[in-house]
PDB file of C-alpha atoms and ligand atoms in Angstrom:
ATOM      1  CA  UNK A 156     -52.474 -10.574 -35.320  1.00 54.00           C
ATOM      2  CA  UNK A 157     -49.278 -11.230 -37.730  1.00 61.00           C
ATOM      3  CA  UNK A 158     -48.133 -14.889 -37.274  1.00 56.00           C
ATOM      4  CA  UNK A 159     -45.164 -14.071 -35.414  1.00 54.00           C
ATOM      5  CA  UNK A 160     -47.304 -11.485 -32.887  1.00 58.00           C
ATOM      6  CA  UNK A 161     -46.186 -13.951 -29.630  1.00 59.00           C
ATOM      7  CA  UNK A 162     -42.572 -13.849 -31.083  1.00 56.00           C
ATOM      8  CA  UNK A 163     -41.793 -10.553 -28.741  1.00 59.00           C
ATOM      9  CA  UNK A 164     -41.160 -13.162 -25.797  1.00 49.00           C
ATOM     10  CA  UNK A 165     -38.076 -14.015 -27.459  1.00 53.00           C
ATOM     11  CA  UNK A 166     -37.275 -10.725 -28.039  1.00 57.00           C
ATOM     12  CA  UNK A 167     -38.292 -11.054 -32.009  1.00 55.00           C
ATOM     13  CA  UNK A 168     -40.752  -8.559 -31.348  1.00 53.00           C
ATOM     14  CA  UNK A 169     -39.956  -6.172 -34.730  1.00 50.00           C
ATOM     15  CA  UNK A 170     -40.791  -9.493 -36.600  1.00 49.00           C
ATOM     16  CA  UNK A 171     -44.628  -9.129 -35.447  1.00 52.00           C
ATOM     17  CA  UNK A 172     -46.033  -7.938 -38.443  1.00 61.00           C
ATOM     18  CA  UNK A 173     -43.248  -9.709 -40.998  1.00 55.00           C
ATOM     19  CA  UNK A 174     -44.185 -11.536 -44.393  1.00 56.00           C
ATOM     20  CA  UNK A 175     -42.961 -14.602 -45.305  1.00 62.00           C
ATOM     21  CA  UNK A 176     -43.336 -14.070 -48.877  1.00 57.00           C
ATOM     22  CA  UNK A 177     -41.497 -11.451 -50.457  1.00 56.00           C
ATOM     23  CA  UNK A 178     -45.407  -9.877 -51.989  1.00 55.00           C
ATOM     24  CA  UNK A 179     -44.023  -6.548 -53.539  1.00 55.00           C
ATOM     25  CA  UNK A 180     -40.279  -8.020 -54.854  1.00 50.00           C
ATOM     26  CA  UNK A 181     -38.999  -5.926 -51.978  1.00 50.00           C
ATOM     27  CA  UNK A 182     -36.090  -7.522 -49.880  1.00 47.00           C
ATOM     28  CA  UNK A 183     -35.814  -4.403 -48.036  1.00 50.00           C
ATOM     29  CA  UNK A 184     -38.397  -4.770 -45.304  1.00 53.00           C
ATOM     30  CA  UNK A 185     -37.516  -8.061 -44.182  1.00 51.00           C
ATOM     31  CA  UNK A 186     -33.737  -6.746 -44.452  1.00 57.00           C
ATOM     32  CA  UNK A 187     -34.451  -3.545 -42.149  1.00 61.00           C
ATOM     33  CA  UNK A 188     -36.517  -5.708 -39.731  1.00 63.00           C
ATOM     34  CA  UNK A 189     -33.220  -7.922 -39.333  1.00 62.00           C
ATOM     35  CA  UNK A 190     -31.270  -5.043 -38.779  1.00 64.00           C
ATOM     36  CA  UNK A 191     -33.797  -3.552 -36.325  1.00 63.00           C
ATOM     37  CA  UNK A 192     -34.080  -7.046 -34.594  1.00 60.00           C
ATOM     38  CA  UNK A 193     -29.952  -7.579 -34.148  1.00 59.00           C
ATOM     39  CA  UNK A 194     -30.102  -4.348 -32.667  1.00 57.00           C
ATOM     40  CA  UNK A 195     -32.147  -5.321 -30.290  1.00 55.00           C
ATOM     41  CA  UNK A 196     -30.346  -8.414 -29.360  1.00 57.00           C
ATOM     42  CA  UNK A 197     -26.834  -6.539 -29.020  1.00 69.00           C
ATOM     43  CA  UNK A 198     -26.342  -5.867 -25.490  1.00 78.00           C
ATOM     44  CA  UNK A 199     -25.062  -2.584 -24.648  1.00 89.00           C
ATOM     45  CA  UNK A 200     -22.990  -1.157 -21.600  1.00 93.00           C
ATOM     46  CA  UNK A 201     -24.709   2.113 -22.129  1.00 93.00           C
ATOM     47  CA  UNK A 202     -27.961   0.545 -21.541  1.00 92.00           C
ATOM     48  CA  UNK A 203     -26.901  -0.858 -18.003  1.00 94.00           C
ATOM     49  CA  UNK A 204     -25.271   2.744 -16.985  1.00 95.00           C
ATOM     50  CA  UNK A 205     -27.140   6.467 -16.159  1.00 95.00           C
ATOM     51  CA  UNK A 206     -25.548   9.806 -15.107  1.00 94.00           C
ATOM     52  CA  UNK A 207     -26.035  10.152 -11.775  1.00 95.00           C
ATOM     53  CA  UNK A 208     -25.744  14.057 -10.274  1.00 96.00           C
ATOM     54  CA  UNK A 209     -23.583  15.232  -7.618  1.00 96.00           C
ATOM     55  CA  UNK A 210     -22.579  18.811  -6.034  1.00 96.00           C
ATOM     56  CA  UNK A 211     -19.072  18.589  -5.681  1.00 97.00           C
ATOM     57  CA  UNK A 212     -18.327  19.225  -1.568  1.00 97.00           C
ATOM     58  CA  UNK A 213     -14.892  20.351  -2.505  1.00 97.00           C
ATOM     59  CA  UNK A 214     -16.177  22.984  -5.283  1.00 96.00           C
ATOM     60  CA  UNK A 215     -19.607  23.167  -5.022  1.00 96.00           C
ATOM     61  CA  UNK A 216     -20.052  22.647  -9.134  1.00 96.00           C
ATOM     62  CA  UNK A 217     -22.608  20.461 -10.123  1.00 96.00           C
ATOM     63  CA  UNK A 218     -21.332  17.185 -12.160  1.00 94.00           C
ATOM     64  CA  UNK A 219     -22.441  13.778 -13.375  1.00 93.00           C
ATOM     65  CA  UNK A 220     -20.996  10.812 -12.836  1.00 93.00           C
ATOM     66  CA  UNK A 221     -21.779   6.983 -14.220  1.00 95.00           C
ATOM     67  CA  UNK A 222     -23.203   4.557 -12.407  1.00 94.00           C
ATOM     68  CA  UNK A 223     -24.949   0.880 -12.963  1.00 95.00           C
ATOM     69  CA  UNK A 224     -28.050   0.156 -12.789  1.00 93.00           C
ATOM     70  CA  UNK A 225     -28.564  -1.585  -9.869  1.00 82.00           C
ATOM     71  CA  UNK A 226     -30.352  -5.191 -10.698  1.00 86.00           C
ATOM     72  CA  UNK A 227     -29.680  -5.619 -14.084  1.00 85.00           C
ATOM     73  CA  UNK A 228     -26.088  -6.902 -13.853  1.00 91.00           C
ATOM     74  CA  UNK A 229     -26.000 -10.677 -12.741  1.00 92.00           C
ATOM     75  CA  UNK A 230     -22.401 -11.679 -10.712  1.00 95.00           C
ATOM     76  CA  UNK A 231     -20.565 -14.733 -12.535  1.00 95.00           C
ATOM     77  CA  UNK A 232     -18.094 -15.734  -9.846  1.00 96.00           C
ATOM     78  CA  UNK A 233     -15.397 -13.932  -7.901  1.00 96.00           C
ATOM     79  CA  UNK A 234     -11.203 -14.397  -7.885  1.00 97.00           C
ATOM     80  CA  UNK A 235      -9.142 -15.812  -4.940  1.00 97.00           C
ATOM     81  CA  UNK A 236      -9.043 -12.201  -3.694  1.00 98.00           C
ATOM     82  CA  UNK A 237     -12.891 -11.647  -3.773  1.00 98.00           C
ATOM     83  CA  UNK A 238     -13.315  -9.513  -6.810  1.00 98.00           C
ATOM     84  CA  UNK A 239     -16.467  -9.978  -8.257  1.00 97.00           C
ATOM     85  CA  UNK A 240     -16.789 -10.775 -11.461  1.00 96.00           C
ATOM     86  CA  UNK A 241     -20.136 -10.113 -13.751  1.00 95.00           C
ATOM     87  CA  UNK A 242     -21.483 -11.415 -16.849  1.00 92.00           C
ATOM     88  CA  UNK A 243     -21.334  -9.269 -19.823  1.00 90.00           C
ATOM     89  CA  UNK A 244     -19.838  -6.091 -18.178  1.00 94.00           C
ATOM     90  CA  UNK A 245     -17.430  -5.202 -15.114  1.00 96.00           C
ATOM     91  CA  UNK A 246     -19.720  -2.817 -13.039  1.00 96.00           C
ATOM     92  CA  UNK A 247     -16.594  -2.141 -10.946  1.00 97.00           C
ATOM     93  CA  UNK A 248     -15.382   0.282 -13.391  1.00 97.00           C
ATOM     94  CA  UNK A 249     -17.990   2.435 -11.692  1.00 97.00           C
ATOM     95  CA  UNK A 250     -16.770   2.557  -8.526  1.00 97.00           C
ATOM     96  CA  UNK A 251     -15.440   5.521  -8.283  1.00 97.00           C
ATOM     97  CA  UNK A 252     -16.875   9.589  -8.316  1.00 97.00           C
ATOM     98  CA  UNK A 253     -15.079  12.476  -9.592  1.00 96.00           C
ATOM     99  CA  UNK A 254     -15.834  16.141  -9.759  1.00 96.00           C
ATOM    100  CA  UNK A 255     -14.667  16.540 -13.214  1.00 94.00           C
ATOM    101  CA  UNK A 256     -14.296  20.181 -12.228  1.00 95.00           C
ATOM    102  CA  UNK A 257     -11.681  20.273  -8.939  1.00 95.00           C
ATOM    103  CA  UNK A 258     -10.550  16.277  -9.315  1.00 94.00           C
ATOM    104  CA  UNK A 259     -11.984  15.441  -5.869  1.00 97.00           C
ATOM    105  CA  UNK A 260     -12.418  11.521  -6.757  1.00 96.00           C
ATOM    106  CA  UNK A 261     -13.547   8.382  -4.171  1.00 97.00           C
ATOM    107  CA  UNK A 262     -15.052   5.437  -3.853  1.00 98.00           C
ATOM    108  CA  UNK A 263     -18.379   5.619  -3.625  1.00 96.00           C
ATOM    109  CA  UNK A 264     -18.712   4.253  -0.321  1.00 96.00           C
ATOM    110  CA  UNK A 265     -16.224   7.511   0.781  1.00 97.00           C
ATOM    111  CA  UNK A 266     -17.540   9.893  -1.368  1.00 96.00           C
ATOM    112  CA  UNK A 267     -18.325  13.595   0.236  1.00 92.00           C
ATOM    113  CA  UNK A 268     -17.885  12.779   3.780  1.00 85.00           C
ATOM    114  CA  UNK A 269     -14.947  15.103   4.175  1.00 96.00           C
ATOM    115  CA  UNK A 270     -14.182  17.783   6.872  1.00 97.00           C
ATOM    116  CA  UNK A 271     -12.718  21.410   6.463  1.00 97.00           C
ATOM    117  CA  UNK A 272      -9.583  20.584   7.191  1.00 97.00           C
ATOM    118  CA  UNK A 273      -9.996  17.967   4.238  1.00 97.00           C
ATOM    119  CA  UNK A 274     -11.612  20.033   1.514  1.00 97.00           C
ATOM    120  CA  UNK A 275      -9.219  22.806   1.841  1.00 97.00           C
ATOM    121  CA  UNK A 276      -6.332  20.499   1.156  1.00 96.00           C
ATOM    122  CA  UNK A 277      -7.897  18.590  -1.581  1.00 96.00           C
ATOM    123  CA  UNK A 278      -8.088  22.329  -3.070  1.00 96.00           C
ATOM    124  CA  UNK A 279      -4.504  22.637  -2.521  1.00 95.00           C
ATOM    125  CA  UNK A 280      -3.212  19.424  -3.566  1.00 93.00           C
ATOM    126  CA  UNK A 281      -5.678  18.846  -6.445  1.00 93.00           C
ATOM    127  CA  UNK A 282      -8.067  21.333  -7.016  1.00 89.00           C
ATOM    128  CA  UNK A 283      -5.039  24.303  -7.517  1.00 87.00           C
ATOM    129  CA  UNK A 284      -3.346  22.207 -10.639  1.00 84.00           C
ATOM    130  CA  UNK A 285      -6.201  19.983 -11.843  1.00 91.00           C
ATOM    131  CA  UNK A 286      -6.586  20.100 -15.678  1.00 89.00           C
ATOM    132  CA  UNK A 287     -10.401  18.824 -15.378  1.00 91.00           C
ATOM    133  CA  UNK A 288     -11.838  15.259 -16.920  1.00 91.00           C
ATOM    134  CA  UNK A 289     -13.091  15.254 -20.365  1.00 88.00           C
ATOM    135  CA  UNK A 290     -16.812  14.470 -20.450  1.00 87.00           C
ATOM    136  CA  UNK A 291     -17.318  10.774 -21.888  1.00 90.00           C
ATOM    137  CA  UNK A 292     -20.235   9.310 -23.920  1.00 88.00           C
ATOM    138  CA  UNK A 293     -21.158   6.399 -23.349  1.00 91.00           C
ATOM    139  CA  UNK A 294     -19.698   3.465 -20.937  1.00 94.00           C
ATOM    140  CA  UNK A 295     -16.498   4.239 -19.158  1.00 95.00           C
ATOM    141  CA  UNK A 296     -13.039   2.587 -21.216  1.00 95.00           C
ATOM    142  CA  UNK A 297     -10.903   0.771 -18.705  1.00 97.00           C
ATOM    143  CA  UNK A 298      -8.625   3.356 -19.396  1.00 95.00           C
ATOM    144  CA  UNK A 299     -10.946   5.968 -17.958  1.00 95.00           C
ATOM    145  CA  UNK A 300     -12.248   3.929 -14.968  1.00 96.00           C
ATOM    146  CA  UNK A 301      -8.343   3.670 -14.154  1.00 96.00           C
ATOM    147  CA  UNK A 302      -7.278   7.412 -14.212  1.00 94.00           C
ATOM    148  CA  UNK A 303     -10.547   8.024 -12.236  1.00 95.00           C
ATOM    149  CA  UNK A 304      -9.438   5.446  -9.747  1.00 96.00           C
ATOM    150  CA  UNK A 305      -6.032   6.631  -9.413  1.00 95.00           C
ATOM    151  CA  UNK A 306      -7.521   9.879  -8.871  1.00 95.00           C
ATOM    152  CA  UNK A 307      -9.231   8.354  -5.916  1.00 96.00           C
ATOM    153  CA  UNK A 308      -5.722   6.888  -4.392  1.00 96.00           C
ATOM    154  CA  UNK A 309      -4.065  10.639  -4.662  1.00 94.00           C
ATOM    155  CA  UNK A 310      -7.231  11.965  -2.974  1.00 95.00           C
ATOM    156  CA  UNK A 311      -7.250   9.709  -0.666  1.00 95.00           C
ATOM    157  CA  UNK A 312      -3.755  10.329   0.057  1.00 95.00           C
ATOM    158  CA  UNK A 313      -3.802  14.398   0.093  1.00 95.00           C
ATOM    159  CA  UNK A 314      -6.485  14.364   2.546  1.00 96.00           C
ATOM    160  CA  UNK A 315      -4.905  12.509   4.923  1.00 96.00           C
ATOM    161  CA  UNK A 316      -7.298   9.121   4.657  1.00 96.00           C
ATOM    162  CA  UNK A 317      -7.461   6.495   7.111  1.00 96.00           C
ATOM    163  CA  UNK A 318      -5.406   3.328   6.079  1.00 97.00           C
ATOM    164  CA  UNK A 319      -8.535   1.442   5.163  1.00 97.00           C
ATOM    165  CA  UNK A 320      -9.668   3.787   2.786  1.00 97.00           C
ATOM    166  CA  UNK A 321      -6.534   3.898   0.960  1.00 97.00           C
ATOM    167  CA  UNK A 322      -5.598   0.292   1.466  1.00 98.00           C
ATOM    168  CA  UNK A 323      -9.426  -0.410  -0.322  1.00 98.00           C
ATOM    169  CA  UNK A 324      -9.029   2.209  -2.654  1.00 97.00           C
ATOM    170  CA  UNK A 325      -5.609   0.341  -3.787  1.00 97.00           C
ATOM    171  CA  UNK A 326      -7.811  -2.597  -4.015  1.00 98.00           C
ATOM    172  CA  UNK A 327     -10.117  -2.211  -5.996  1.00 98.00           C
ATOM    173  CA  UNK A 328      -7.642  -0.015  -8.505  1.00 97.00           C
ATOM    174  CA  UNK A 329      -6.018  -3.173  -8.691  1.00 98.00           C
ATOM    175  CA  UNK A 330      -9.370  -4.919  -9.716  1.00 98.00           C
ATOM    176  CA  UNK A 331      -9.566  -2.919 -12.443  1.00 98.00           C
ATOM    177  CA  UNK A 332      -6.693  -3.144 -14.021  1.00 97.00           C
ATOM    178  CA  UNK A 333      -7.064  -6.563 -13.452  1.00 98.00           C
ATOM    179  CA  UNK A 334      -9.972  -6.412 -15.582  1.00 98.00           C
ATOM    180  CA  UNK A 335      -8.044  -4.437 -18.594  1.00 97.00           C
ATOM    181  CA  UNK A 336      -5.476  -7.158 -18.689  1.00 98.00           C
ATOM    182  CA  UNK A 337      -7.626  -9.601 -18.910  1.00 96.00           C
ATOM    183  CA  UNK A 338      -9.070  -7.677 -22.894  1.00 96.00           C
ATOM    184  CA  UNK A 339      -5.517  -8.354 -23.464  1.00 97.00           C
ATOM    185  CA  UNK A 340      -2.914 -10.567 -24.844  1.00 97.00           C
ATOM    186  CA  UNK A 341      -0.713 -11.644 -22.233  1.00 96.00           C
ATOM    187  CA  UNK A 342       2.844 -11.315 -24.007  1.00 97.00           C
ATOM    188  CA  UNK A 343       1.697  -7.849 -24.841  1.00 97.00           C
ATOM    189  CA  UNK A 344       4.094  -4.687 -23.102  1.00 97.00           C
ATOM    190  CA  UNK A 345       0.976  -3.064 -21.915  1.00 97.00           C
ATOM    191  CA  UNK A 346      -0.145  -6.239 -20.351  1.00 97.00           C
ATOM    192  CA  UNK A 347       2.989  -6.107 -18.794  1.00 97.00           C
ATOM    193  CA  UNK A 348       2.908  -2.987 -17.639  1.00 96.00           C
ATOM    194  CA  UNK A 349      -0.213  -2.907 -15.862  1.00 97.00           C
ATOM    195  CA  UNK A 350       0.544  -6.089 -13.958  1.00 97.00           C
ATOM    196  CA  UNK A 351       3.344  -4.210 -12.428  1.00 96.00           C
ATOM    197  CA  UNK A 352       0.386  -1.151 -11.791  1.00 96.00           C
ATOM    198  CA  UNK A 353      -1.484  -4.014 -10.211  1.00 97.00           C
ATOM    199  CA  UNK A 354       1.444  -5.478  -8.161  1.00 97.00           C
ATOM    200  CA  UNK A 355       1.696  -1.708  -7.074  1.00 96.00           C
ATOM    201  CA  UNK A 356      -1.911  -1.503  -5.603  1.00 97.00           C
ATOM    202  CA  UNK A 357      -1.710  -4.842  -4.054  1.00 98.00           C
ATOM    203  CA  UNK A 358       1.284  -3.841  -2.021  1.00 97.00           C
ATOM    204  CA  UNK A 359      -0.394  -0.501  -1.159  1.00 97.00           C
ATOM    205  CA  UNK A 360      -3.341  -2.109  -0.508  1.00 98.00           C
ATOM    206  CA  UNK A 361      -2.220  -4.843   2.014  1.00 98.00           C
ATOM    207  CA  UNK A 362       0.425  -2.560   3.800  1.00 97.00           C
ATOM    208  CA  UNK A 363      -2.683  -0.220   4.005  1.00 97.00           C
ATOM    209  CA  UNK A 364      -4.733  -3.230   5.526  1.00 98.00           C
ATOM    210  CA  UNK A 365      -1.935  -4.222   7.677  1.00 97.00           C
ATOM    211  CA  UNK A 366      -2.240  -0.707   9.144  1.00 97.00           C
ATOM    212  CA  UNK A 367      -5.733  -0.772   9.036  1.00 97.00           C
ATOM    213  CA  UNK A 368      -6.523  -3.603  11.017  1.00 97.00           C
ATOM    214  CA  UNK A 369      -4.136  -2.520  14.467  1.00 96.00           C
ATOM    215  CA  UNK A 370      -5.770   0.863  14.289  1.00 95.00           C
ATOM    216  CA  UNK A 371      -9.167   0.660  13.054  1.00 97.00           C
ATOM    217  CA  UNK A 372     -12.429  -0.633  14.326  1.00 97.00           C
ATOM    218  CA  UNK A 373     -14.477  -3.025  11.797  1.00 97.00           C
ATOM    219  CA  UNK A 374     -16.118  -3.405   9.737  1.00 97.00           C
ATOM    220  CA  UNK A 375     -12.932  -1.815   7.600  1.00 98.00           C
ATOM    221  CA  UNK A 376     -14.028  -0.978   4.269  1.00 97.00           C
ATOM    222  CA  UNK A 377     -17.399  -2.358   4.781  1.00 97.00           C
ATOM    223  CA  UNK A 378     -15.881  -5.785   6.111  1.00 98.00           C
ATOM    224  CA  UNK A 379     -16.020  -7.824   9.165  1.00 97.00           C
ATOM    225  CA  UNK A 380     -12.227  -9.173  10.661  1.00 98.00           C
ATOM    226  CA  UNK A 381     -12.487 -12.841   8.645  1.00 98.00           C
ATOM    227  CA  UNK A 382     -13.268 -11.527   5.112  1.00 98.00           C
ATOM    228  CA  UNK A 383     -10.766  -8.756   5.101  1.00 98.00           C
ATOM    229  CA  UNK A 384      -8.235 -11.353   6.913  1.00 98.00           C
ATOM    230  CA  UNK A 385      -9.069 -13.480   3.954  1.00 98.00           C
ATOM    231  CA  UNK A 386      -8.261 -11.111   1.120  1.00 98.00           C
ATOM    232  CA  UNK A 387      -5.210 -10.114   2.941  1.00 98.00           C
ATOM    233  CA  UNK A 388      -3.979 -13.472   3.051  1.00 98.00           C
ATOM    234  CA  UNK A 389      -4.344 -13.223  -0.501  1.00 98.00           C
ATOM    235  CA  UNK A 390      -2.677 -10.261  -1.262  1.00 98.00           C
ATOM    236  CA  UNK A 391       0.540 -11.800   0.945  1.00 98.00           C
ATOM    237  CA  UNK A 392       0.647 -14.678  -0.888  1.00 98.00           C
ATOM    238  CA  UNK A 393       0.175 -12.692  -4.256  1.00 98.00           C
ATOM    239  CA  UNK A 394       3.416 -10.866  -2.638  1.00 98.00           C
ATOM    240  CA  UNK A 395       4.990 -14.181  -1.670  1.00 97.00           C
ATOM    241  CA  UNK A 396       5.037 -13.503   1.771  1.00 97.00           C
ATOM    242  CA  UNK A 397       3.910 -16.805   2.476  1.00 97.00           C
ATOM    243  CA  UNK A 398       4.126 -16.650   6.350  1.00 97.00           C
ATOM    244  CA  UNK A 399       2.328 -13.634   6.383  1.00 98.00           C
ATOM    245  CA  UNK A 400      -0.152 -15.530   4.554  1.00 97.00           C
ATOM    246  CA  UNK A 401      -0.491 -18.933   6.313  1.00 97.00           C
ATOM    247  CA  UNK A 402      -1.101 -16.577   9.713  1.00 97.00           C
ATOM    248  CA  UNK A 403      -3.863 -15.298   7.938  1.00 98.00           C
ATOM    249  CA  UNK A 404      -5.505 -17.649   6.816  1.00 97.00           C
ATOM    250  CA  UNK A 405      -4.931 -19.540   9.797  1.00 97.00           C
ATOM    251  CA  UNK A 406      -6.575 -17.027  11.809  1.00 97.00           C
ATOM    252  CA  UNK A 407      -9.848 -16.845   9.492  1.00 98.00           C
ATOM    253  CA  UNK A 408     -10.380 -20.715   9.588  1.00 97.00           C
ATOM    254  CA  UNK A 409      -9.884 -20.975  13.573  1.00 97.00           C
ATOM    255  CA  UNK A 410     -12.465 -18.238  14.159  1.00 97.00           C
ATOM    256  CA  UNK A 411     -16.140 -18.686  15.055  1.00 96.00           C
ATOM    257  CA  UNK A 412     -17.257 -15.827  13.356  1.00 95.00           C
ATOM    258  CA  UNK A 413     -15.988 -17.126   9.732  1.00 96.00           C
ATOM    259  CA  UNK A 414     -19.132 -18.711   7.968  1.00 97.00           C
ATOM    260  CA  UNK A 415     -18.678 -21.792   6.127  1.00 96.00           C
ATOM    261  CA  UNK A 416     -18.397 -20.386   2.321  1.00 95.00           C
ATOM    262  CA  UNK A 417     -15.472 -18.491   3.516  1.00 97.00           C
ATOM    263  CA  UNK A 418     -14.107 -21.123   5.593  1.00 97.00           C
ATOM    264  CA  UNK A 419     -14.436 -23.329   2.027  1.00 97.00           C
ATOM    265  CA  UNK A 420     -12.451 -20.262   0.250  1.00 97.00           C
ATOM    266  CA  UNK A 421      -9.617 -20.164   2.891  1.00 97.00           C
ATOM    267  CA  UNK A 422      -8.970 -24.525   2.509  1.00 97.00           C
ATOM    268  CA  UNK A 423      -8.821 -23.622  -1.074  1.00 97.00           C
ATOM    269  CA  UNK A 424      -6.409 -20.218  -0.587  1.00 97.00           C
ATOM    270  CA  UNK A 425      -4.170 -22.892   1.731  1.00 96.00           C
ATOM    271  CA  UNK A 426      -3.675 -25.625  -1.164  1.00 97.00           C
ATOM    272  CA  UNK A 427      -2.734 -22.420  -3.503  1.00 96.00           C
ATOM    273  CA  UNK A 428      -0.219 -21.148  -1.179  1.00 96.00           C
ATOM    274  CA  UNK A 429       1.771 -24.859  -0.954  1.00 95.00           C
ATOM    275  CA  UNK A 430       1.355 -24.836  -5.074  1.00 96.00           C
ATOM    276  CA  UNK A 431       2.618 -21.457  -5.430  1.00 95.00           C
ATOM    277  CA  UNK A 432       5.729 -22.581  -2.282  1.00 94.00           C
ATOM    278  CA  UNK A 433       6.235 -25.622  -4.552  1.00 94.00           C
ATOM    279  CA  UNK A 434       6.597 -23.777  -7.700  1.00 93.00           C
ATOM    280  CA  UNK A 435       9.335 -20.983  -6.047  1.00 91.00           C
ATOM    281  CA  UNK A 436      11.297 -23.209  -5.414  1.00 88.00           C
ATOM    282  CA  UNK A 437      11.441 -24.876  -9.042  1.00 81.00           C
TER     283      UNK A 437
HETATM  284 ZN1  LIG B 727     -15.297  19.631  -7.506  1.00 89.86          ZN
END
């Protein structure tokens, strides 16, 4: 047993059968085994993704497509609007699955339940002009999680989606770009840029929702009537449609079936929405 043997439950374990003294005049040893060791310690994105395999309903061509492993990430906190946010990596670049083949792209909560009617016109309106995705090593940039979610919204779109799936789709596009921007420096033009991309989704998405919610049985999107309520009284206020908002929220923190976290979230949404009143009309 080499003196640091028990050092592997720090994760030192490449130390285990290190010298102290330096027996042979050789540096490199010690050297490589600090190499070897910082490798260990550097966390990478890779090692929290796999390739998981799909036939593509629209083409029927095999693909892969990225996913996270599902335990190893651990969440951090969340936004006003309920995106998640996760330590060390944003998992919600993975949201989406595209057939880098045809371009058939969703969420992953949508993905492949489609109809005839639906696949044929995803072949027209995608499949017919669709250049194909380049295959990517590694972790997803932001740049490629967005073009794969955008590639979600048009699908969404040319098959003739329900409201709710485009409104969520919007949604979480938005998150995502919300998570570039945030790599970047705010007075930069691409920072700019995307904010306006993000303003874009949000509008789509709570029109969408707005849509959604007069037409569509919950859950919506996976949500019950007080959590979606929530994030669209977000969204409005995000949009400065205040009134829209206050209705909202008013309606998720008079309802029984709103639990008390989100009833906690909804006082703090109101105080946000007289801050961001007071501040228009500076
Ligand atoms: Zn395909």
């Amino acid at each position: 047993m080499g003196l640091f043997s028990d050092m592997e439950k720090l994760g030192l374990g490449s130390y285990s059968d290190a010298e102290v003294i330096e027996k042979n005049n050789n540096t490199r040893n010690i050297n490589s085994n600090v190499e070897q060791a910082a490798k260990q310690l550097e966390r990478k994105e890779e090692d929290y993704i796999f390739d998981k395999k799909y036939t593509c309903p629209v083409c029927d061509i095999g693909f892969t497509s990225k996913c996270v492993k599902s335990g190893k990430i651990k969440l951090s906190g969340h936004d006003t609007d309920l995106r998640p946010t996760y330590e060390f990596m944003d998992p919600l670049k993975y949201d989406v699955v595209a057939c880098s083949y045809c371009g058939y792209a969703s969420l992953v909560r949508y993905y492949g339940r489609l109809s005839m009617r639906q696949i044929k016109e995803i072949k027209a309106g995608i499949g017919s002009r669709f250049k194909g995705l380049p295959d990517i090593e590694g972790a997803y940039s932001y740049d490629d999680a967005i073009t794969r979610h955008k590639l979600a919204i048009l699908c969404s779109m040319v098959k003739g989606a329900k409201n709710g799936e485009r409104a969520y789709t919007c949604l979480k596009t938005a998150w995502v770009l919300r998570g570039k921007m945030q790599t970047l420096d705010k007075n930069s033009s691409e920072y700019r840029e995307l904010s306006d991309s993000e303003m874009d989704c949000i509008k789509n998405a709570y029109e969408g929702f707005v849509l959604a919610i007069s037409n569509e049985p919950f859950p919506i999107a996976g949500m019950d009537e007080s959590t979606l309520k929530y994030i669209m009284a977000d969204l409005a206020r995000k949009l400065k449609r205040y009134e829209e908002s206050a209705r909202l929220l008013a309606s998720v923190l008079t309802s029984k079936a709103t639990n008390h976290r989100l009833k906690d979230a909804a006082l703090d949404l109101k105080e946000l929405i007289k801050k961001d009143v007071a501040n228009d009309r500076n």
